[in-house]
PDB file of C-alpha atoms and ligand atoms in Angstrom:
ATOM      1  CA  MET A   1       7.706   6.045  27.207  1.00  0.00           C
ATOM      2  CA  THR A   2       5.865   5.053  23.995  1.00  0.00           C
ATOM      3  CA  GLY A   3       5.756   6.782  20.647  1.00  0.00           C
ATOM      4  CA  ARG A   4       5.514   6.174  16.948  1.00  0.00           C
ATOM      5  CA  ILE A   5       8.337   6.242  14.386  1.00  0.00           C
ATOM      6  CA  GLN A   6       7.701   9.131  12.091  1.00  0.00           C
ATOM      7  CA  LYS A   7      10.743   9.020   9.983  1.00  0.00           C
ATOM      8  CA  ALA A   8      13.695   6.713   9.346  1.00  0.00           C
ATOM      9  CA  LEU A   9      16.832   8.105   7.901  1.00  0.00           C
ATOM     10  CA  SER A  10      20.439   6.903   7.881  1.00  0.00           C
ATOM     11  CA  GLY A  11      20.079   4.644  10.863  1.00  0.00           C
ATOM     12  CA  PHE A  12      18.173   7.211  12.960  1.00  0.00           C
ATOM     13  CA  TYR A  13      14.536   6.896  13.909  1.00  0.00           C
ATOM     14  CA  TYR A  14      12.488   9.922  14.699  1.00  0.00           C
ATOM     15  CA  VAL A  15      10.008   8.974  17.361  1.00  0.00           C
ATOM     16  CA  ASP A  16       6.942  11.126  18.004  1.00  0.00           C
ATOM     17  CA  THR A  17       5.955  10.650  21.636  1.00  0.00           C
ATOM     18  CA  GLY A  18       3.006  13.034  21.433  1.00  0.00           C
ATOM     19  CA  GLU A  19       4.965  15.770  23.264  1.00  0.00           C
ATOM     20  CA  THR A  20       8.172  15.788  21.382  1.00  0.00           C
ATOM     21  CA  VAL A  21      10.086  14.043  18.615  1.00  0.00           C
ATOM     22  CA  LEU A  22      13.128  12.112  19.844  1.00  0.00           C
ATOM     23  CA  THR A  23      16.031  11.232  17.586  1.00  0.00           C
ATOM     24  CA  CYS A  24      16.732   7.605  18.338  1.00  0.00           C
ATOM     25  CA  ARG A  25      19.097   4.807  17.589  1.00  0.00           C
ATOM     26  CA  ALA A  26      17.680   1.247  17.691  1.00  0.00           C
ATOM     27  CA  ARG A  27      18.974  -1.243  20.229  1.00  0.00           C
ATOM     28  CA  GLY A  28      21.614  -3.563  18.855  1.00  0.00           C
ATOM     29  CA  LYS A  29      19.496  -6.615  19.620  1.00  0.00           C
ATOM     30  CA  PHE A  30      17.149  -5.786  16.729  1.00  0.00           C
ATOM     31  CA  ARG A  31      19.965  -6.208  14.204  1.00  0.00           C
ATOM     32  CA  LYS A  32      20.940  -9.505  15.809  1.00  0.00           C
ATOM     33  CA  GLU A  33      17.375 -10.679  15.595  1.00  0.00           C
ATOM     34  CA  GLY A  34      17.102  -9.518  11.995  1.00  0.00           C
ATOM     35  CA  ILE A  35      14.267  -7.025  12.775  1.00  0.00           C
ATOM     36  CA  SER A  36      14.358  -3.424  11.751  1.00  0.00           C
ATOM     37  CA  PRO A  37      12.114  -0.767  13.190  1.00  0.00           C
ATOM     38  CA  LEU A  38       9.825   0.737  10.502  1.00  0.00           C
ATOM     39  CA  VAL A  39       8.093   3.998   9.997  1.00  0.00           C
ATOM     40  CA  GLY A  40       4.642   3.600  11.540  1.00  0.00           C
ATOM     41  CA  ASP A  41       5.859   1.317  14.265  1.00  0.00           C
ATOM     42  CA  ARG A  42       4.685   1.944  17.804  1.00  0.00           C
ATOM     43  CA  VAL A  43       7.740   1.681  19.982  1.00  0.00           C
ATOM     44  CA  GLU A  44       8.917   1.931  23.549  1.00  0.00           C
ATOM     45  CA  VAL A  45      11.778   4.401  23.872  1.00  0.00           C
ATOM     46  CA  ARG A  46      14.265   5.297  26.577  1.00  0.00           C
ATOM     47  CA  GLU A  47      15.011   8.966  26.757  1.00  0.00           C
ATOM     48  CA  LEU A  48      18.676   9.925  26.951  1.00  0.00           C
ATOM     49  CA  GLY A  49      18.277  13.689  27.228  1.00  0.00           C
ATOM     50  CA  ASN A  50      19.083  16.345  24.632  1.00  0.00           C
ATOM     51  CA  GLY A  51      16.160  15.154  22.539  1.00  0.00           C
ATOM     52  CA  GLU A  52      17.782  11.786  22.007  1.00  0.00           C
ATOM     53  CA  GLY A  53      16.687   8.306  22.863  1.00  0.00           C
ATOM     54  CA  VAL A  54      16.890   4.564  22.168  1.00  0.00           C
ATOM     55  CA  VAL A  55      14.235   2.364  20.623  1.00  0.00           C
ATOM     56  CA  GLU A  56      13.842  -0.467  23.152  1.00  0.00           C
ATOM     57  CA  THR A  57      10.824  -2.433  21.982  1.00  0.00           C
ATOM     58  CA  ILE A  58       8.673  -2.649  18.863  1.00  0.00           C
ATOM     59  CA  LEU A  59       5.042  -3.080  19.836  1.00  0.00           C
ATOM     60  CA  PRO A  60       2.976  -5.716  17.866  1.00  0.00           C
ATOM     61  CA  ARG A  61       2.312  -4.704  14.288  1.00  0.00           C
ATOM     62  CA  ARG A  62      -0.902  -4.880  12.343  1.00  0.00           C
ATOM     63  CA  ASN A  63       1.097  -5.250   9.117  1.00  0.00           C
ATOM     64  CA  ALA A  64       4.447  -4.477   7.604  1.00  0.00           C
ATOM     65  CA  PHE A  65       5.548  -3.822   4.086  1.00  0.00           C
ATOM     66  CA  ALA A  66       8.998  -4.040   2.512  1.00  0.00           C
ATOM     67  CA  ARG A  67       8.463  -1.253  -0.038  1.00  0.00           C
ATOM     68  CA  PRO A  68       7.703   1.199   1.126  1.00  0.00           C
ATOM     69  CA  ALA A  69       9.259   0.070   4.401  1.00  0.00           C
ATOM     70  CA  VAL A  70       6.294   0.900   6.708  1.00  0.00           C
ATOM     71  CA  ALA A  71       4.188  -0.714   9.295  1.00  0.00           C
ATOM     72  CA  ASN A  72       0.667  -0.310  10.655  1.00  0.00           C
ATOM     73  CA  ILE A  73      -0.839   1.050   7.440  1.00  0.00           C
ATOM     74  CA  ASP A  74      -4.655   1.436   7.643  1.00  0.00           C
ATOM     75  CA  GLN A  75      -5.179   1.952   3.989  1.00  0.00           C
ATOM     76  CA  LEU A  76      -3.388   1.806   0.704  1.00  0.00           C
ATOM     77  CA  VAL A  77      -4.468   4.576  -1.696  1.00  0.00           C
ATOM     78  CA  VAL A  78      -3.781   3.526  -5.244  1.00  0.00           C
ATOM     79  CA  ILE A  79      -3.600   6.509  -7.563  1.00  0.00           C
ATOM     80  CA  ALA A  80      -4.479   5.603 -11.207  1.00  0.00           C
ATOM     81  CA  SER A  81      -5.340   7.462 -14.315  1.00  0.00           C
ATOM     82  CA  ALA A  82      -6.937   6.828 -17.725  1.00  0.00           C
ATOM     83  CA  ALA A  83      -5.096   9.770 -19.201  1.00  0.00           C
ATOM     84  CA  ILE A  84      -1.342   9.548 -19.958  1.00  0.00           C
ATOM     85  CA  PRO A  85       0.070   7.497 -18.309  1.00  0.00           C
ATOM     86  CA  LYS A  86      -2.785   5.072 -18.483  1.00  0.00           C
ATOM     87  CA  THR A  87      -2.823   2.662 -15.507  1.00  0.00           C
ATOM     88  CA  ASP A  88      -2.921  -1.053 -16.223  1.00  0.00           C
ATOM     89  CA  PRO A  89      -5.622  -2.492 -13.938  1.00  0.00           C
ATOM     90  CA  PHE A  90      -3.351  -5.457 -13.332  1.00  0.00           C
ATOM     91  CA  LEU A  91      -0.984  -3.151 -11.355  1.00  0.00           C
ATOM     92  CA  ILE A  92      -3.817  -2.046  -9.166  1.00  0.00           C
ATOM     93  CA  ASP A  93      -5.019  -5.651  -8.595  1.00  0.00           C
ATOM     94  CA  ARG A  94      -1.560  -6.810  -7.783  1.00  0.00           C
ATOM     95  CA  VAL A  95      -0.970  -4.241  -5.020  1.00  0.00           C
ATOM     96  CA  ALA A  96      -4.569  -4.708  -3.829  1.00  0.00           C
ATOM     97  CA  ALA A  97      -3.914  -8.473  -3.379  1.00  0.00           C
ATOM     98  CA  ILE A  98      -0.717  -7.827  -1.431  1.00  0.00           C
ATOM     99  CA  ALA A  99      -2.483  -5.276   0.729  1.00  0.00           C
ATOM    100  CA  ALA A 100      -5.432  -7.635   1.386  1.00  0.00           C
ATOM    101  CA  LEU A 101      -3.012 -10.382   2.483  1.00  0.00           C
ATOM    102  CA  LYS A 102      -1.730  -7.857   5.134  1.00  0.00           C
ATOM    103  CA  ASP A 103      -5.099  -6.755   6.384  1.00  0.00           C
ATOM    104  CA  CYS A 104      -4.733  -3.342   4.782  1.00  0.00           C
ATOM    105  CA  ALA A 105      -7.728  -1.688   3.088  1.00  0.00           C
ATOM    106  CA  VAL A 106      -7.387  -0.434  -0.472  1.00  0.00           C
ATOM    107  CA  ALA A 107      -8.970   2.616  -2.108  1.00  0.00           C
ATOM    108  CA  VAL A 108      -8.704   3.606  -5.769  1.00  0.00           C
ATOM    109  CA  VAL A 109      -8.312   7.238  -6.701  1.00  0.00           C
ATOM    110  CA  LEU A 110      -8.605   8.036 -10.367  1.00  0.00           C
ATOM    111  CA  ASN A 111      -6.688  11.244 -11.055  1.00  0.00           C
ATOM    112  CA  LYS A 112      -6.615  13.554 -14.083  1.00  0.00           C
ATOM    113  CA  CYS A 113     -10.359  13.236 -14.469  1.00  0.00           C
ATOM    114  CA  ASP A 114     -10.215  16.723 -16.065  1.00  0.00           C
ATOM    115  CA  LEU A 115      -8.567  14.945 -19.003  1.00  0.00           C
ATOM    116  CA  ASP A 116     -10.382  11.613 -18.897  1.00  0.00           C
ATOM    117  CA  PRO A 117     -13.168  10.533 -16.511  1.00  0.00           C
ATOM    118  CA  ALA A 118     -11.728   6.938 -16.386  1.00  0.00           C
ATOM    119  CA  ASP A 119     -15.248   5.436 -16.761  1.00  0.00           C
ATOM    120  CA  ARG A 120     -13.981   1.916 -17.270  1.00  0.00           C
ATOM    121  CA  LEU A 121     -11.711   1.849 -14.153  1.00  0.00           C
ATOM    122  CA  TYR A 122     -14.386   3.594 -12.148  1.00  0.00           C
ATOM    123  CA  GLU A 123     -16.856   0.901 -13.059  1.00  0.00           C
ATOM    124  CA  ILE A 124     -14.465  -2.003 -12.391  1.00  0.00           C
ATOM    125  CA  TYR A 125     -13.417  -0.839  -8.913  1.00  0.00           C
ATOM    126  CA  ARG A 126     -16.726   0.433  -7.706  1.00  0.00           C
ATOM    127  CA  ALA A 127     -18.406  -2.786  -8.746  1.00  0.00           C
ATOM    128  CA  SER A 128     -15.678  -4.785  -7.003  1.00  0.00           C
ATOM    129  CA  GLY A 129     -16.311  -3.081  -3.663  1.00  0.00           C
ATOM    130  CA  PHE A 130     -13.342  -0.624  -3.481  1.00  0.00           C
ATOM    131  CA  PRO A 131     -13.934   2.953  -2.306  1.00  0.00           C
ATOM    132  CA  THR A 132     -13.347   4.644  -5.642  1.00  0.00           C
ATOM    133  CA  LEU A 133     -12.984   8.348  -6.256  1.00  0.00           C
ATOM    134  CA  ARG A 134     -12.495  10.527  -9.319  1.00  0.00           C
ATOM    135  CA  VAL A 135     -10.254  13.505  -8.681  1.00  0.00           C
ATOM    136  CA  SER A 136      -8.198  16.134 -10.462  1.00  0.00           C
ATOM    137  CA  ALA A 137      -5.090  17.587  -8.841  1.00  0.00           C
ATOM    138  CA  GLU A 138      -5.353  20.209 -11.564  1.00  0.00           C
ATOM    139  CA  THR A 139      -8.853  21.522 -11.015  1.00  0.00           C
ATOM    140  CA  GLY A 140      -9.379  20.399  -7.382  1.00  0.00           C
ATOM    141  CA  GLU A 141     -12.363  18.295  -8.291  1.00  0.00           C
ATOM    142  CA  GLY A 142     -12.998  15.494  -5.850  1.00  0.00           C
ATOM    143  CA  ILE A 143     -10.216  16.589  -3.495  1.00  0.00           C
ATOM    144  CA  ALA A 144     -12.687  17.220  -0.681  1.00  0.00           C
ATOM    145  CA  ASP A 145     -13.931  13.623  -0.982  1.00  0.00           C
ATOM    146  CA  LEU A 146     -10.353  12.393  -0.932  1.00  0.00           C
ATOM    147  CA  LYS A 147      -9.765  14.285   2.322  1.00  0.00           C
ATOM    148  CA  GLY A 148     -12.838  12.567   3.731  1.00  0.00           C
ATOM    149  CA  LEU A 149     -11.421   9.185   2.623  1.00  0.00           C
ATOM    150  CA  ILE A 150      -8.024   9.630   4.277  1.00  0.00           C
ATOM    151  CA  SER A 151      -8.686  11.736   7.375  1.00  0.00           C
ATOM    152  CA  GLY A 152      -8.128   9.957  10.675  1.00  0.00           C
ATOM    153  CA  LYS A 153      -6.178   7.185   9.009  1.00  0.00           C
ATOM    154  CA  LEU A 154      -2.642   6.306   8.127  1.00  0.00           C
ATOM    155  CA  SER A 155      -2.462   5.863   4.384  1.00  0.00           C
ATOM    156  CA  ALA A 156       0.243   4.906   1.983  1.00  0.00           C
ATOM    157  CA  PHE A 157       0.026   6.401  -1.488  1.00  0.00           C
ATOM    158  CA  THR A 158       1.128   4.341  -4.483  1.00  0.00           C
ATOM    159  CA  GLY A 159       0.738   4.500  -8.178  1.00  0.00           C
ATOM    160  CA  ASN A 160       2.668   4.307 -11.420  1.00  0.00           C
ATOM    161  CA  SER A 161       5.007   7.146 -12.018  1.00  0.00           C
ATOM    162  CA  GLY A 162       3.413  10.247 -13.648  1.00  0.00           C
ATOM    163  CA  VAL A 163      -0.183   9.487 -12.447  1.00  0.00           C
ATOM    164  CA  GLY A 164      -0.010  12.577 -10.195  1.00  0.00           C
ATOM    165  CA  LYS A 165       0.897  11.316  -6.733  1.00  0.00           C
ATOM    166  CA  SER A 166       3.021  14.289  -5.845  1.00  0.00           C
ATOM    167  CA  SER A 167       0.514  16.724  -7.387  1.00  0.00           C
ATOM    168  CA  ILE A 168      -2.271  15.262  -5.249  1.00  0.00           C
ATOM    169  CA  LEU A 169      -0.227  15.422  -2.065  1.00  0.00           C
ATOM    170  CA  ASN A 170       0.625  19.058  -2.833  1.00  0.00           C
ATOM    171  CA  THR A 171      -3.009  19.851  -3.476  1.00  0.00           C
ATOM    172  CA  LEU A 172      -4.012  18.213  -0.187  1.00  0.00           C
ATOM    173  CA  ASN A 173      -1.362  20.168   1.643  1.00  0.00           C
ATOM    174  CA  PRO A 174       0.170  23.178  -0.142  1.00  0.00           C
ATOM    175  CA  ASP A 175       3.218  23.049   2.114  1.00  0.00           C
ATOM    176  CA  PHE A 176       3.764  19.307   1.641  1.00  0.00           C
ATOM    177  CA  HIS A 177       6.614  19.744  -0.832  1.00  0.00           C
ATOM    178  CA  LEU A 178       8.206  22.131   1.614  1.00  0.00           C
ATOM    179  CA  GLN A 179       8.240  19.451   4.282  1.00  0.00           C
ATOM    180  CA  VAL A 180       9.898  17.103   1.858  1.00  0.00           C
ATOM    181  CA  GLY A 181      12.283  19.863   0.708  1.00  0.00           C
ATOM    182  CA  GLU A 182      13.363  20.713   4.273  1.00  0.00           C
ATOM    183  CA  VAL A 183      14.699  17.187   4.845  1.00  0.00           C
ATOM    184  CA  SER A 184      16.821  17.212   1.743  1.00  0.00           C
ATOM    185  CA  THR A 185      18.173  20.698   2.297  1.00  0.00           C
ATOM    186  CA  ALA A 186      19.263  19.725   5.803  1.00  0.00           C
ATOM    187  CA  LEU A 187      21.246  16.834   4.276  1.00  0.00           C
ATOM    188  CA  GLY A 188      22.595  18.935   1.481  1.00  0.00           C
ATOM    189  CA  ARG A 189      21.354  16.460  -1.080  1.00  0.00           C
ATOM    190  CA  GLY A 190      18.600  16.396  -3.675  1.00  0.00           C
ATOM    191  CA  ARG A 191      15.305  14.722  -2.716  1.00  0.00           C
ATOM    192  CA  HIS A 192      15.729  11.885  -5.147  1.00  0.00           C
ATOM    193  CA  THR A 193      19.104  10.803  -3.907  1.00  0.00           C
ATOM    194  CA  THR A 194      17.772  10.520  -0.329  1.00  0.00           C
ATOM    195  CA  ARG A 195      16.215   7.213   0.474  1.00  0.00           C
ATOM    196  CA  HIS A 196      14.012   7.807   3.359  1.00  0.00           C
ATOM    197  CA  VAL A 197      10.468   7.073   4.432  1.00  0.00           C
ATOM    198  CA  GLU A 198       8.455   9.635   6.256  1.00  0.00           C
ATOM    199  CA  LEU A 199       4.988   9.927   7.745  1.00  0.00           C
ATOM    200  CA  HIS A 200       3.383  13.262   7.146  1.00  0.00           C
ATOM    201  CA  ARG A 201       0.475  14.798   9.049  1.00  0.00           C
ATOM    202  CA  LEU A 202      -1.805  16.719   6.723  1.00  0.00           C
ATOM    203  CA  SER A 203      -3.936  19.631   7.756  1.00  0.00           C
ATOM    204  CA  CYS A 204      -7.116  17.603   7.016  1.00  0.00           C
ATOM    205  CA  GLY A 205      -6.242  15.224   9.839  1.00  0.00           C
ATOM    206  CA  ALA A 206      -4.885  12.501   7.588  1.00  0.00           C
ATOM    207  CA  GLU A 207      -1.496  10.881   7.879  1.00  0.00           C
ATOM    208  CA  VAL A 208       0.335   9.679   4.781  1.00  0.00           C
ATOM    209  CA  VAL A 209       3.659   8.045   4.061  1.00  0.00           C
ATOM    210  CA  ASP A 210       5.429   9.167   0.989  1.00  0.00           C
ATOM    211  CA  THR A 211       8.517   7.540  -0.283  1.00  0.00           C
ATOM    212  CA  PRO A 212      10.436   9.373  -2.945  1.00  0.00           C
ATOM    213  CA  GLY A 213      10.925   7.277  -6.061  1.00  0.00           C
ATOM    214  CA  PHE A 214       8.563   4.584  -4.933  1.00  0.00           C
ATOM    215  CA  SER A 215       6.093   3.643  -7.608  1.00  0.00           C
ATOM    216  CA  SER A 216       4.807   0.166  -7.049  1.00  0.00           C
ATOM    217  CA  PHE A 217       5.100  -2.604  -4.550  1.00  0.00           C
ATOM    218  CA  ASP A 218       8.145  -4.686  -4.821  1.00  0.00           C
ATOM    219  CA  ALA A 219       8.059  -8.248  -6.193  1.00  0.00           C
ATOM    220  CA  GLU A 220       9.463  -9.506  -2.944  1.00  0.00           C
ATOM    221  CA  GLU A 221       5.977  -9.264  -1.541  1.00  0.00           C
ATOM    222  CA  LEU A 222       4.884 -11.931  -3.946  1.00  0.00           C
ATOM    223  CA  ASP A 223       5.557 -14.948  -1.811  1.00  0.00           C
ATOM    224  CA  PHE A 224       4.127 -18.284  -1.039  1.00  0.00           C
ATOM    225  CA  ALA A 225       1.649 -16.819   1.513  1.00  0.00           C
ATOM    226  CA  LEU A 226       0.072 -14.865  -1.273  1.00  0.00           C
ATOM    227  CA  LYS A 227      -0.018 -17.969  -3.513  1.00  0.00           C
ATOM    228  CA  ARG A 228      -1.686 -19.954  -0.771  1.00  0.00           C
ATOM    229  CA  ARG A 229      -4.266 -17.344  -0.008  1.00  0.00           C
ATOM    230  CA  LEU A 230      -4.705 -15.663  -3.373  1.00  0.00           C
ATOM    231  CA  PRO A 231      -8.477 -16.324  -3.774  1.00  0.00           C
ATOM    232  CA  GLU A 232      -9.224 -14.552  -0.445  1.00  0.00           C
ATOM    233  CA  THR A 233      -7.200 -11.506  -1.411  1.00  0.00           C
ATOM    234  CA  PHE A 234      -9.824 -10.792  -4.085  1.00  0.00           C
ATOM    235  CA  LEU A 235     -12.272  -9.755  -1.448  1.00  0.00           C
ATOM    236  CA  GLU A 236     -15.324  -9.711  -3.689  1.00  0.00           C
ATOM    237  CA  PHE A 237     -14.804 -13.409  -4.501  1.00  0.00           C
ATOM    238  CA  ALA A 238     -15.544 -14.290  -0.884  1.00  0.00           C
ATOM    239  CA  PRO A 239     -19.242 -15.120  -1.188  1.00  0.00           C
ATOM    240  CA  TYR A 240     -18.458 -17.770  -3.847  1.00  0.00           C
ATOM    241  CA  LEU A 241     -15.255 -19.402  -2.586  1.00  0.00           C
ATOM    242  CA  ASP A 242     -16.912 -22.125  -0.561  1.00  0.00           C
ATOM    243  CA  GLN A 243     -19.653 -22.831  -3.129  1.00  0.00           C
ATOM    244  CA  CYS A 244     -17.457 -24.505  -5.745  1.00  0.00           C
ATOM    245  CA  ARG A 245     -18.062 -28.159  -6.547  1.00  0.00           C
ATOM    246  CA  PHE A 246     -14.548 -29.254  -5.829  1.00  0.00           C
ATOM    247  CA  VAL A 247     -12.603 -28.687  -2.642  1.00  0.00           C
ATOM    248  CA  GLY A 248      -9.290 -27.010  -3.628  1.00  0.00           C
ATOM    249  CA  CYS A 249     -10.905 -25.421  -6.749  1.00  0.00           C
ATOM    250  CA  SER A 250      -8.419 -22.985  -8.255  1.00  0.00           C
ATOM    251  CA  HIS A 251     -11.207 -20.854  -9.730  1.00  0.00           C
ATOM    252  CA  THR A 252      -9.323 -20.776 -13.029  1.00  0.00           C
ATOM    253  CA  ARG A 253     -11.245 -23.303 -15.236  1.00  0.00           C
ATOM    254  CA  GLU A 254     -12.918 -25.990 -13.138  1.00  0.00           C
ATOM    255  CA  LYS A 255     -16.426 -27.329 -13.807  1.00  0.00           C
ATOM    256  CA  GLY A 256     -18.850 -26.275 -11.076  1.00  0.00           C
ATOM    257  CA  CYS A 257     -16.672 -23.286 -10.015  1.00  0.00           C
ATOM    258  CA  ALA A 258     -18.894 -20.701  -8.320  1.00  0.00           C
ATOM    259  CA  VAL A 259     -16.449 -17.891  -9.018  1.00  0.00           C
ATOM    260  CA  LEU A 260     -16.542 -18.607 -12.750  1.00  0.00           C
ATOM    261  CA  GLU A 261     -20.357 -18.857 -12.596  1.00  0.00           C
ATOM    262  CA  ALA A 262     -20.599 -15.476 -10.835  1.00  0.00           C
ATOM    263  CA  LEU A 263     -18.267 -14.123 -13.518  1.00  0.00           C
ATOM    264  CA  ARG A 264     -20.553 -15.452 -16.290  1.00  0.00           C
ATOM    265  CA  GLN A 265     -23.518 -13.817 -14.519  1.00  0.00           C
ATOM    266  CA  GLY A 266     -21.761 -10.495 -14.431  1.00  0.00           C
ATOM    267  CA  LYS A 267     -21.541 -10.440 -10.611  1.00  0.00           C
ATOM    268  CA  LEU A 268     -17.796 -10.241 -10.799  1.00  0.00           C
ATOM    269  CA  GLN A 269     -15.671  -8.037 -13.067  1.00  0.00           C
ATOM    270  CA  LYS A 270     -13.779  -9.840 -15.872  1.00  0.00           C
ATOM    271  CA  SER A 271     -10.790  -7.496 -15.501  1.00  0.00           C
ATOM    272  CA  ARG A 272     -10.416  -8.479 -11.848  1.00  0.00           C
ATOM    273  CA  HIS A 273     -10.630 -12.198 -12.619  1.00  0.00           C
ATOM    274  CA  ASP A 274      -8.135 -11.756 -15.460  1.00  0.00           C
ATOM    275  CA  SER A 275      -5.693 -10.294 -12.964  1.00  0.00           C
ATOM    276  CA  TYR A 276      -6.418 -13.237 -10.616  1.00  0.00           C
ATOM    277  CA  LEU A 277      -5.520 -15.655 -13.475  1.00  0.00           C
ATOM    278  CA  ARG A 278      -2.265 -13.699 -14.207  1.00  0.00           C
ATOM    279  CA  LEU A 279      -1.214 -13.653 -10.527  1.00  0.00           C
ATOM    280  CA  TYR A 280      -2.116 -17.339 -10.233  1.00  0.00           C
ATOM    281  CA  GLU A 281       0.300 -18.116 -13.044  1.00  0.00           C
ATOM    282  CA  GLU A 282       2.998 -15.805 -11.741  1.00  0.00           C
ATOM    283  CA  LEU A 283       2.850 -17.441  -8.288  1.00  0.00           C
ATOM    284  CA  LYS A 284       2.683 -21.012  -9.567  1.00  0.00           C
ATOM    285  CA  PRO A 285       6.461 -21.676  -9.476  1.00  0.00           C
ATOM    286  CA  LEU A 286       6.727 -20.588  -5.828  1.00  0.00           C
ATOM    287  CA  ARG A 287       7.281 -23.404  -3.311  1.00  0.00           C
ATOM    288  CA  ASP A 288       6.232 -23.502   0.283  1.00  0.00           C
ATOM    289  CA  TRP A 289       9.742 -22.935   1.594  1.00  0.00           C
ATOM    290  CA  GLN A 290       9.470 -19.516  -0.037  1.00  0.00           C
ATOM    291  CA  GLU A 291       6.906 -18.514   2.528  1.00  0.00           C
ATOM    292  CA  LYS A 292       8.037 -15.628   4.687  1.00  0.00           C
ATOM    293  CA  LYS A 293       7.548 -15.777   8.398  1.00  0.00           C
TER     294      LYS A 293
HETATM  295  P1  GDP B   1       3.826  11.418  -9.844  1.00  0.00           P
HETATM  296  O1  GDP B   1       5.032  10.828 -10.599  1.00  0.00           O
HETATM  297  O2  GDP B   1       2.789  10.418  -9.687  1.00  0.00           O
HETATM  298  O3  GDP B   1       4.235  12.061  -8.517  1.00  0.00           O
HETATM  299  O4  GDP B   1       3.170  12.543 -10.775  1.00  0.00           O
HETATM  300  P2  GDP B   1       3.265  14.132 -10.737  1.00  0.00           P
HETATM  301  O5  GDP B   1       2.483  14.648  -9.587  1.00  0.00           O
HETATM  302  O6  GDP B   1       4.732  14.504 -10.827  1.00  0.00           O
HETATM  303  O7  GDP B   1       2.475  14.508 -12.069  1.00  0.00           O
HETATM  304  C1  GDP B   1       2.906  14.136 -13.374  1.00  0.00           C
HETATM  305  C2  GDP B   1       2.393  15.114 -14.377  1.00  0.00           C
HETATM  306  O8  GDP B   1       0.935  15.046 -14.481  1.00  0.00           O
HETATM  307  C3  GDP B   1       2.754  16.589 -14.035  1.00  0.00           C
HETATM  308  O9  GDP B   1       3.091  17.265 -15.230  1.00  0.00           O
HETATM  309  C4  GDP B   1       1.443  17.099 -13.455  1.00  0.00           C
HETATM  310  O10 GDP B   1       1.287  18.487 -13.655  1.00  0.00           O
HETATM  311  C5  GDP B   1       0.387  16.351 -14.247  1.00  0.00           C
HETATM  312  N1  GDP B   1      -0.830  16.185 -13.452  1.00  0.00           N
HETATM  313  C6  GDP B   1      -1.008  15.688 -12.245  1.00  0.00           C
HETATM  314  N2  GDP B   1      -2.254  15.671 -11.832  1.00  0.00           N
HETATM  315  C7  GDP B   1      -2.989  16.092 -12.911  1.00  0.00           C
HETATM  316  C8  GDP B   1      -4.411  16.319 -13.091  1.00  0.00           C
HETATM  317  O11 GDP B   1      -5.229  16.052 -12.271  1.00  0.00           O
HETATM  318  N3  GDP B   1      -4.780  16.804 -14.315  1.00  0.00           N
HETATM  319  C9  GDP B   1      -3.879  17.113 -15.293  1.00  0.00           C
HETATM  320  N4  GDP B   1      -4.335  17.610 -16.433  1.00  0.00           N
HETATM  321  N5  GDP B   1      -2.556  16.969 -15.114  1.00  0.00           N
HETATM  322  C10 GDP B   1      -2.098  16.458 -13.916  1.00  0.00           C
HETATM  323 ZN1   ZN B   2     -13.905 -22.241  -7.916  1.00  0.00          ZN
END
């Protein structure tokens, strides 16, 4: 029987088979092979009765992330704000590059627009080809558009702490915090001491993963693969990448660089290219043996 892992907690995997949710252990061979099942994984399970089962096989993944520990994400929703706390565009560009490397779409949601319309961020991300929305968890503005953006997909929400991630999720689903609360009560612990990842189905037909305490993608995702493919993870650079004068152009300062020319002509956003330069420098010391398989 096949299903999808909905929740991972203390070595148990909760597998939704469409009819029921089975509480499963993973087969020992996964540990030996150094693989762990992730929330979002499609798996084959063997039923043991009493609502229990064993995860036998993990079906091929579209992508997998270390933090949050999830697989098969369709879309990363980056929550940002121009009110306090103000989001540094570099943080958005960093997670967007990591997501692009893993074939995961990125949308930018500018929250707290009742306090500040975030004109600058709105311009940068719209012009760079990201679905970009302005919302307010406080007034409900833009929340209907957000539902449209996420419905029918599995999204991971990320954003710096305080931008309103929890508020938005609660606005989308008034009983969302109850769902989170139930888990912690069952364990007799507070929600922030429980490290678990869970996939939630919202009433608008969206699925989201929320990870308590998670604010930004971990640095362990910054590996050699990202270094090698950095230019292509800035998707809007694509039309220019093979137009540069020199093969192997780093698009940082070369003569005849088509990316830099597009930047001069205002076809690319300076803020995005600045982040590219910063990531380029950050990744420079990595060597090819640091590439993850
Ligand atoms: P998280 O850390 O990203 O989960 O952020 P929270 O959802 O806990 O929100 C942080 C603070 O910002 C709280 O005091 C919220 O009431 C406030 N907040 C969240 N969204 C909005 C909004 O759209 N407008 C205003 N004015 N305040 C908001
Ligand atoms: Zn170039």
